CSV table of C-alpha atoms in Angstrom, one decimal:
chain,number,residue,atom,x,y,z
P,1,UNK,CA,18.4,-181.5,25.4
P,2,UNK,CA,22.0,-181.3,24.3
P,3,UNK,CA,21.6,-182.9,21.2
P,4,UNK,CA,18.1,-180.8,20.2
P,5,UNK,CA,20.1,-177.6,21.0
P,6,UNK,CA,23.0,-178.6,18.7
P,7,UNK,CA,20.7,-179.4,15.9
P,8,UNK,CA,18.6,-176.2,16.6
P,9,UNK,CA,21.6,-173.9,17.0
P,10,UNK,CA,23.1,-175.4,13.8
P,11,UNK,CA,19.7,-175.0,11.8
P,12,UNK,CA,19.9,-171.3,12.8
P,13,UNK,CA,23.5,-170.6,12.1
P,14,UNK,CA,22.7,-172.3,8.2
P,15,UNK,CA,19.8,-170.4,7.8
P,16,UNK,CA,21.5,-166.9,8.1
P,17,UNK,CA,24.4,-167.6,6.1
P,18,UNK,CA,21.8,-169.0,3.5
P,19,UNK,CA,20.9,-165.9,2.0
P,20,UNK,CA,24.7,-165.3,0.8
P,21,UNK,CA,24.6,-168.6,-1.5
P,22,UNK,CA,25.2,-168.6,-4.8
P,23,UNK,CA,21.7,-168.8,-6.7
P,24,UNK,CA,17.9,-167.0,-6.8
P,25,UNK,CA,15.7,-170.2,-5.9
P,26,UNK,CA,13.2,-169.9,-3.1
P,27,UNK,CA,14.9,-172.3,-0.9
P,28,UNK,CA,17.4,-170.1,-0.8
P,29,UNK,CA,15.9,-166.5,-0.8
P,30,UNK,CA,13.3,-167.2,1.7
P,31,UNK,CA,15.8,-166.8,4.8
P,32,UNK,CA,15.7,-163.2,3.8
P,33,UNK,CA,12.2,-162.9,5.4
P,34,UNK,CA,12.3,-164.0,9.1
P,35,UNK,CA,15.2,-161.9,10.2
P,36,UNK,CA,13.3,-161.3,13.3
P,37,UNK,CA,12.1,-164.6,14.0
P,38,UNK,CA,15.9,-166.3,13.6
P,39,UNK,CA,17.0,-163.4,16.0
P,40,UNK,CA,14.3,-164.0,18.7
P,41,UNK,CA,14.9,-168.4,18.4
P,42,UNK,CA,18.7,-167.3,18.6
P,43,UNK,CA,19.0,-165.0,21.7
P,44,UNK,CA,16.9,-167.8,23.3
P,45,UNK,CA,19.6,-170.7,22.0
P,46,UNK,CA,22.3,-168.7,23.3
P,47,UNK,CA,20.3,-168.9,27.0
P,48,UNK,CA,20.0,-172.1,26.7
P,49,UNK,CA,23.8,-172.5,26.1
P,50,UNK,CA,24.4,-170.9,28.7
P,51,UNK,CA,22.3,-172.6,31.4
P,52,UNK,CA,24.1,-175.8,29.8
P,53,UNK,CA,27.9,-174.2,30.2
P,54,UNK,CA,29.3,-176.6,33.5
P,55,UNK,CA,28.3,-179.4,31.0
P,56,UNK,CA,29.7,-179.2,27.9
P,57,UNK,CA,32.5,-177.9,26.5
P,58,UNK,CA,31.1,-177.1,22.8
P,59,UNK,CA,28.7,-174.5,24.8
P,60,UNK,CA,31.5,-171.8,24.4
P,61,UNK,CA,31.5,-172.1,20.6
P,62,UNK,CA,28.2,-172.2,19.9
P,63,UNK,CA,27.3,-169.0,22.6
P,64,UNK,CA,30.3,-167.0,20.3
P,65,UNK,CA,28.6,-168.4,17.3
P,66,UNK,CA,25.1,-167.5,18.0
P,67,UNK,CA,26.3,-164.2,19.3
P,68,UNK,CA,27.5,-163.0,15.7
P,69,UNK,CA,24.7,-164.8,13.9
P,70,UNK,CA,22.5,-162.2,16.2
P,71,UNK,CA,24.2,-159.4,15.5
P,72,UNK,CA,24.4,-159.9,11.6
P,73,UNK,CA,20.5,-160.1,11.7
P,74,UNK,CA,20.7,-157.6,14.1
P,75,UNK,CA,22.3,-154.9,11.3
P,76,UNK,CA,19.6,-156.0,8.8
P,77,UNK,CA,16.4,-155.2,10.9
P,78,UNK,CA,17.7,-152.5,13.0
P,79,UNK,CA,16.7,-149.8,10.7
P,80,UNK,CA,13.2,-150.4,11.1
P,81,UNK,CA,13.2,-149.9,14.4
P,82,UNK,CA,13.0,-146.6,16.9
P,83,UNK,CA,16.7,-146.9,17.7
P,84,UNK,CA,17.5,-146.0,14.5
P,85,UNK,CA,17.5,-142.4,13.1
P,86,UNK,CA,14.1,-142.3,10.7
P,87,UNK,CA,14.8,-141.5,7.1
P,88,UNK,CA,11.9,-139.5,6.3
P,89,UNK,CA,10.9,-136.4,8.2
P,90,UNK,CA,7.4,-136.4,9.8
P,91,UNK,CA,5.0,-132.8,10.0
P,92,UNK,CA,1.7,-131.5,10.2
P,93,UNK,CA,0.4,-130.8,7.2
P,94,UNK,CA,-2.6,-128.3,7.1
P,95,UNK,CA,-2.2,-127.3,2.9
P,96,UNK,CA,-4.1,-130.8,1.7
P,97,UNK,CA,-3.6,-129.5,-1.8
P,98,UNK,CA,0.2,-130.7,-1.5
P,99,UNK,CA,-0.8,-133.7,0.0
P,100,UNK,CA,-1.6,-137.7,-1.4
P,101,UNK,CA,-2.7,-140.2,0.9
P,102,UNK,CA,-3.2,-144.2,-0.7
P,103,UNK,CA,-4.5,-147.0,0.8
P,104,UNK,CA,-2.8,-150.2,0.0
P,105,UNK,CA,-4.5,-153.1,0.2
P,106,UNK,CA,-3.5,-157.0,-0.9
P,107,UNK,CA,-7.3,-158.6,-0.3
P,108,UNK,CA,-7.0,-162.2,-1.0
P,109,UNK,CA,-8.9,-163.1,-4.0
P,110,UNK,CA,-10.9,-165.9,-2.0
P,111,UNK,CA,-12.0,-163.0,0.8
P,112,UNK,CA,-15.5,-162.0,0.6
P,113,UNK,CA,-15.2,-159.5,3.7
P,114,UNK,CA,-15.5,-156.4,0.8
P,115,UNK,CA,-18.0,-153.7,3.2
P,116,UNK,CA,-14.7,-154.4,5.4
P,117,UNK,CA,-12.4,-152.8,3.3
P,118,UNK,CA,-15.2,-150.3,2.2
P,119,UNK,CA,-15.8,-149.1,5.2
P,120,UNK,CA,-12.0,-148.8,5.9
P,121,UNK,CA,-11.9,-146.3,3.0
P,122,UNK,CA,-15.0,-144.3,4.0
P,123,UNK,CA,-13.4,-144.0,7.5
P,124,UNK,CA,-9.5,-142.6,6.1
P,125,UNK,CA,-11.2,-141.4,3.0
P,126,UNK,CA,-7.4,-141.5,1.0
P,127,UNK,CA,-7.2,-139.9,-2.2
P,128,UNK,CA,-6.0,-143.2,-3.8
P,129,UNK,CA,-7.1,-146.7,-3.0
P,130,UNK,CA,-5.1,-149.8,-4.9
P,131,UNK,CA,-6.5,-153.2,-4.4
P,132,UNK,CA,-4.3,-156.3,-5.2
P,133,UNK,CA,-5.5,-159.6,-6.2
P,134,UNK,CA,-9.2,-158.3,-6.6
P,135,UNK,CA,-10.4,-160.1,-9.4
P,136,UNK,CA,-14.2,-159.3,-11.0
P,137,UNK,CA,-15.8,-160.1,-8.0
P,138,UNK,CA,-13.9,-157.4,-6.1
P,139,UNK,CA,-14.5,-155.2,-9.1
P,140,UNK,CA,-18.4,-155.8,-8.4
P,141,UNK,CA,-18.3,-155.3,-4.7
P,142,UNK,CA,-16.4,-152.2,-5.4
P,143,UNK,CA,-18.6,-150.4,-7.2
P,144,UNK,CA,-20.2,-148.0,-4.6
P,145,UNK,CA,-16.7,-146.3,-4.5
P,146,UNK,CA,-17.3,-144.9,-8.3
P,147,UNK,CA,-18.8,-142.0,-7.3
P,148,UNK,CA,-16.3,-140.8,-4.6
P,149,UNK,CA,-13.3,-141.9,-6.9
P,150,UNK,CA,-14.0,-141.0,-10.7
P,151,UNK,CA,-10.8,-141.7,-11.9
P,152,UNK,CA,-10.4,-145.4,-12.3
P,153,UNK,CA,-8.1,-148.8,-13.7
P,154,UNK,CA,-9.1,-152.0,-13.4
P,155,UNK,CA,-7.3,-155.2,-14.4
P,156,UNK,CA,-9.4,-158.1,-12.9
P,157,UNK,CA,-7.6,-161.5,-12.8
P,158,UNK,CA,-8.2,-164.7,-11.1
P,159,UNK,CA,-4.5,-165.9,-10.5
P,160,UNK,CA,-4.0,-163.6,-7.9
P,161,UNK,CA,-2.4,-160.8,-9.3
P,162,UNK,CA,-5.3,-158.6,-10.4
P,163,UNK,CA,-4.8,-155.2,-9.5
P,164,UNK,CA,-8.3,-152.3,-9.5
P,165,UNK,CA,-6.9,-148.5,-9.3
P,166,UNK,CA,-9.5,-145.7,-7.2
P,167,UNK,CA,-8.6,-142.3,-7.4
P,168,UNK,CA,-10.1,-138.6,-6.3
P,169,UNK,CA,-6.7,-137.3,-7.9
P,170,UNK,CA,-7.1,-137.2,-12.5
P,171,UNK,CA,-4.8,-138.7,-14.0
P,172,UNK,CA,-2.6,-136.9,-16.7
P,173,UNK,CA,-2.0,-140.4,-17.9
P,174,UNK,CA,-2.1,-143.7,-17.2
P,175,UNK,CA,-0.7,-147.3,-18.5
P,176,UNK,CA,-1.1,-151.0,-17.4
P,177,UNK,CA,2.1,-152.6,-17.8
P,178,UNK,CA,3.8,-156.2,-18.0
P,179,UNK,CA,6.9,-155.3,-17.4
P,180,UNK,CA,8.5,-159.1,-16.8
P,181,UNK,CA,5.8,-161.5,-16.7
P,182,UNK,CA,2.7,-161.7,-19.0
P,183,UNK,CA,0.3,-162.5,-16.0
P,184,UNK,CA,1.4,-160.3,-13.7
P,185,UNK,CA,0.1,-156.3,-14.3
P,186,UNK,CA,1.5,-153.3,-12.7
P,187,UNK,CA,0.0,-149.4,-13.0
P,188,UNK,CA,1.8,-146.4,-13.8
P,189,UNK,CA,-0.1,-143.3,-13.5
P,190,UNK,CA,0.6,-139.6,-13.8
P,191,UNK,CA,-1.0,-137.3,-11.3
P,192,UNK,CA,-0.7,-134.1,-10.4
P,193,UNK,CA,0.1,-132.4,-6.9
P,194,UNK,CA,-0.5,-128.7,-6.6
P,195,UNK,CA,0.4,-128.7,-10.3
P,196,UNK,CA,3.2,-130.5,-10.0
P,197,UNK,CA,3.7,-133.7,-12.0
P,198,UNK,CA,3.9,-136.9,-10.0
P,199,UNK,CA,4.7,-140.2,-10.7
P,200,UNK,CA,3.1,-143.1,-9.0
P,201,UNK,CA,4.0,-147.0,-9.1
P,202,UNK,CA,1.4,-149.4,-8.2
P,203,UNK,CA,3.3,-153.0,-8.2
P,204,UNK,CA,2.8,-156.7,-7.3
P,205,UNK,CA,5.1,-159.2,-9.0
P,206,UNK,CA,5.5,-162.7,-8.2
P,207,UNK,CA,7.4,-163.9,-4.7
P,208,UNK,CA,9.6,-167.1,-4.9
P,209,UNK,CA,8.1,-170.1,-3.6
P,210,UNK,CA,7.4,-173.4,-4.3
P,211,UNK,CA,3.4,-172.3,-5.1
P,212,UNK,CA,4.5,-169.0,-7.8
P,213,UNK,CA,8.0,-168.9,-9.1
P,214,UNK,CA,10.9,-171.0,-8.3
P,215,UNK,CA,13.0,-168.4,-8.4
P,216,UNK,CA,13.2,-164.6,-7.6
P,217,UNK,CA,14.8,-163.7,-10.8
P,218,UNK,CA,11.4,-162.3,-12.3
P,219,UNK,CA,10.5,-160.4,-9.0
P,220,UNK,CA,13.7,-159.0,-8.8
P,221,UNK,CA,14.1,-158.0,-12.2
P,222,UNK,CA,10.9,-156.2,-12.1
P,223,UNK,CA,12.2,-154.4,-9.2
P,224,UNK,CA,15.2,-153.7,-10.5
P,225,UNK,CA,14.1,-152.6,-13.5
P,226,UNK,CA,11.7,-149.8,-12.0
P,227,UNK,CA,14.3,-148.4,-9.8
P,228,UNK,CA,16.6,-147.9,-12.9
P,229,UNK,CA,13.3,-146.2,-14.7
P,230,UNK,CA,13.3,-143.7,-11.8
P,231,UNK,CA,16.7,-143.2,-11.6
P,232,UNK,CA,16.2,-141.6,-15.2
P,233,UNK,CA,13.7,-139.3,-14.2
P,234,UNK,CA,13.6,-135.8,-11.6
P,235,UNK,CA,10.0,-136.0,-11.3
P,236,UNK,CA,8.7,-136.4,-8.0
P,237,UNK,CA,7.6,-140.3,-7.4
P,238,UNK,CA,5.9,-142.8,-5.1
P,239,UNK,CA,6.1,-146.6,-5.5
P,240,UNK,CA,3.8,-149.2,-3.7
P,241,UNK,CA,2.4,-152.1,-3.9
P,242,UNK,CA,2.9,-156.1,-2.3
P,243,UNK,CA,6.4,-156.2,-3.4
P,244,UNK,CA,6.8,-160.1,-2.0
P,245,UNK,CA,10.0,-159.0,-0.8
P,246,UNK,CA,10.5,-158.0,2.6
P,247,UNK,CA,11.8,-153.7,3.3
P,248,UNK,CA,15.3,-155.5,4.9
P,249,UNK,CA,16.5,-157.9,1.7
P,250,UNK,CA,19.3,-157.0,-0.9
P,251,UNK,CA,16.9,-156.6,-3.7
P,252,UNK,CA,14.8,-154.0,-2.1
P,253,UNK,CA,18.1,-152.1,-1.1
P,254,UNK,CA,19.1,-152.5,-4.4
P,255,UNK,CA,15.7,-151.0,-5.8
P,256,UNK,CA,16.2,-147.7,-3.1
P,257,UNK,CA,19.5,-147.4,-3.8
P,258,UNK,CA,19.4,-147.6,-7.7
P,259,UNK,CA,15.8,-145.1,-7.7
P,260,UNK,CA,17.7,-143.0,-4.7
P,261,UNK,CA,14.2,-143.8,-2.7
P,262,UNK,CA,13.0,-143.0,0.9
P,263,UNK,CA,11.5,-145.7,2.7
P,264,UNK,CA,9.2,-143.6,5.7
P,265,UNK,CA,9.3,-147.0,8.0
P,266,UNK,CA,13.0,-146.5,9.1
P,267,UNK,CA,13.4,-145.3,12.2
P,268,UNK,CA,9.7,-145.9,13.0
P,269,UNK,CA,8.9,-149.5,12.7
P,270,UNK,CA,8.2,-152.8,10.8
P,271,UNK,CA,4.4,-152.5,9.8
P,272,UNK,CA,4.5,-155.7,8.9
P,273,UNK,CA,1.6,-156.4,7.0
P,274,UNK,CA,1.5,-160.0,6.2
P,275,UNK,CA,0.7,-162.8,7.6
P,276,UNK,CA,-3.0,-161.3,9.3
P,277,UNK,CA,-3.4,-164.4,10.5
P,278,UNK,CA,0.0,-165.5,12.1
P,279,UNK,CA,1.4,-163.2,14.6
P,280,UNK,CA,4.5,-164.8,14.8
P,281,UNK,CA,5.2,-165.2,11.4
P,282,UNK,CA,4.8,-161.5,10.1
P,283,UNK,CA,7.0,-159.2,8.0
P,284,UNK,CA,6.8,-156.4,5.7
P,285,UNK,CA,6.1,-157.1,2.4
P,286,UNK,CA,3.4,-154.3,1.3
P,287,UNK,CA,5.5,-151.0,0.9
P,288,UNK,CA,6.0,-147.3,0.2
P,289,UNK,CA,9.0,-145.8,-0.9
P,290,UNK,CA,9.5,-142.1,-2.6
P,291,UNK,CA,11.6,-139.3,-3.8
P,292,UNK,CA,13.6,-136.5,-1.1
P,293,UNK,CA,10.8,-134.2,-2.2
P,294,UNK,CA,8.1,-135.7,0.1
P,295,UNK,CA,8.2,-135.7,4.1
P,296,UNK,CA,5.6,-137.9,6.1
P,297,UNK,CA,2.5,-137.1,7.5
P,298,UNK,CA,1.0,-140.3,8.2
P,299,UNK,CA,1.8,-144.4,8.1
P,300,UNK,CA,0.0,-147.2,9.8
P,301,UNK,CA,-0.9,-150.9,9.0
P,302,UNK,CA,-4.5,-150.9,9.4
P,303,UNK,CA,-7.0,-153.4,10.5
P,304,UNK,CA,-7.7,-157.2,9.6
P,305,UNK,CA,-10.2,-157.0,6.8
P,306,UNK,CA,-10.2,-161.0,6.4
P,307,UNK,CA,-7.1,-160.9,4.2
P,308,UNK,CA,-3.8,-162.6,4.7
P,309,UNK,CA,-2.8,-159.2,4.3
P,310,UNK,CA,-3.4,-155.9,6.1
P,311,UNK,CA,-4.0,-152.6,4.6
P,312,UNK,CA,-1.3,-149.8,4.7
P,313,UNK,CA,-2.6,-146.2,4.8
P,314,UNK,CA,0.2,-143.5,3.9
P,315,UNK,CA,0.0,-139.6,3.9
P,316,UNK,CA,2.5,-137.6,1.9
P,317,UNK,CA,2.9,-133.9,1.8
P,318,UNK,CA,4.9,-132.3,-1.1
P,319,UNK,CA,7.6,-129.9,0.1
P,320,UNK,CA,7.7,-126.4,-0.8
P,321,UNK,CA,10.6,-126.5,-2.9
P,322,UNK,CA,9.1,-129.1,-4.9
P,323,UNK,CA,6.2,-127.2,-6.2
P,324,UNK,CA,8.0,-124.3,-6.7
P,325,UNK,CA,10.9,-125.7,-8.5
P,326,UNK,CA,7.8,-126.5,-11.0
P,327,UNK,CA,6.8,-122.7,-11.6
């Protein structure tokens, strides 16, 4: 028992200064993800240590130890809890003209459980619907959607990083970009809201790991990259996607900071997304960030659809001053 817990505890106290090691490889930036997890393991070591105090003298140490290791994770995933003060003011929105909902959804090219989806979109009925990792097959399955959402992309891959674009919303323009990798698309469309110009991301890159890239230097590039595009820009904007990057790490505080973005999950909660299948092994990596000129109306994960992945639904209402600001 002594020696497991000393192993453990030492395991745990590696893994969160990992992170803060020189380098981008995957062995490295994957103890960015289960904040959370270490916490939970960690607060149950430091029980453990206790019970174990009359009988060794080391149990001091590793209970201070432990203690800080919780409270450093602890200042990571707080934000996206209740506690915190949310970021993003929530109303009730009546004027549906200033408003855009999307529907997020990584599918899993191997799941065939498309009416799932389908009917998942006929119940929210969103104005935009982005699929990731649908290939032609998905494409196919999609089709009765056409005639509810005319305005369409498509990019059908197998290698897991097609992306298919549904929208009731025209576009004023549109572009399929490969902004880092040359297998790995993104959209950028232009929409309007009330007549006011918007700008809307739809991304996907690559996560480390020893399956995609060994490093995160492409994903966070590409992350970086779009967050300096916005910071050029006053339009209104929205930005989502699977980012493989969970809403807590440096690179995606990075992003928000450099594109002075709003993340609507702080102060309200995780909705971690992946893995469907897993409970204890879940984090967010499917997002939606914005500009100050939105407020919330809506956010929820949504149901399991046969995906590793589940769907997120957001609802976004332009403010006021937004649209007037454009007259």
């Amino acid at each position: 028992m002594f020696i497991t817990l000393c192993v453990l505890s030492c395991l745990m106290l590696l893994t969160t200064l990992a992170p803060h090691l020189p380098g981008k490889h995957w062995l490295i930036r994957v103890w960015e993800f289960p904040r959370l997890q270490q916490l939970v393991i960690m607060v149950v070591q430091i029980a453990g240590w206790i019970w174990s105090w009359p009988h060794h003298t080391t149990a001091l140490g590793f209970c201070i130890a432990l203690s800080l290791a919780c409270l450093y994770q602890l200042m990571w995933v707080l934000p996206y809890t209740p506690l915190w003060r949310s970021q993003v003011k929530q109303v009730v929105s009546s004027q549906d003209q200033d408003t855009l909902s999307i529907l997020t959804s990584n599918v899993y090219t191997p799941n065939d459980n498309i009416a799932a989806l389908i009917k998942l979109i006929e119940d929210l009925n969103p104005d935009m619907v982005i699929t990731l990792e649908s290939d032609s097959k998905w494409q196919k399955g999609l089709e009765p959607l056409h005639s509810a959402y005319p305005h369409r992309m498509a990019c059908p891959l197998d290698n897991l990083y097609g992306m298919h674009l549904y929208s009731k919303v025209p576009f004023d323009s549109n572009q399929l970009l490969y902004r880092v990798e040359q297998d790995v698309p993104s959209f950028q469309v232009f929409i309007r809201i009330n007549q006011q110009p918007v700008r809307v991301e739809f991304l996907h890159p690559k996560p480390p790991s020893p399956t995609e890239n060994e490093t995160a230097t492409p994903r966070d590039k590409e992350l970086t990259q779009v967050g300096r595009e916005l910071a050029d820009q006053a339009l209104p904007y929205i930005v989502t996607g699977d980012l493989n990057d969970v809403a807590w790490s440096p690179t995606t505080r990075e992003f928000r900071k450099l594109a002075n973005a709003k993340d609507p999950r702080i102060g309200r909660g995780f909705f971690n997304t992946f893995h469907a299948h897993y409970p204890i092994a879940r984090w967010p990596l499917d997002h939606v960030f914005h500009s100050e000129h939105f407020d919330l109306v809506d956010i929820k994960r949504l149901g399991d659809i046969g995906s590793d992945h589940f769907p997120l639904y957001v609802k976004l209402v332009l403010r006021p001053a937004s649209t007037d600001a454009a007259n």
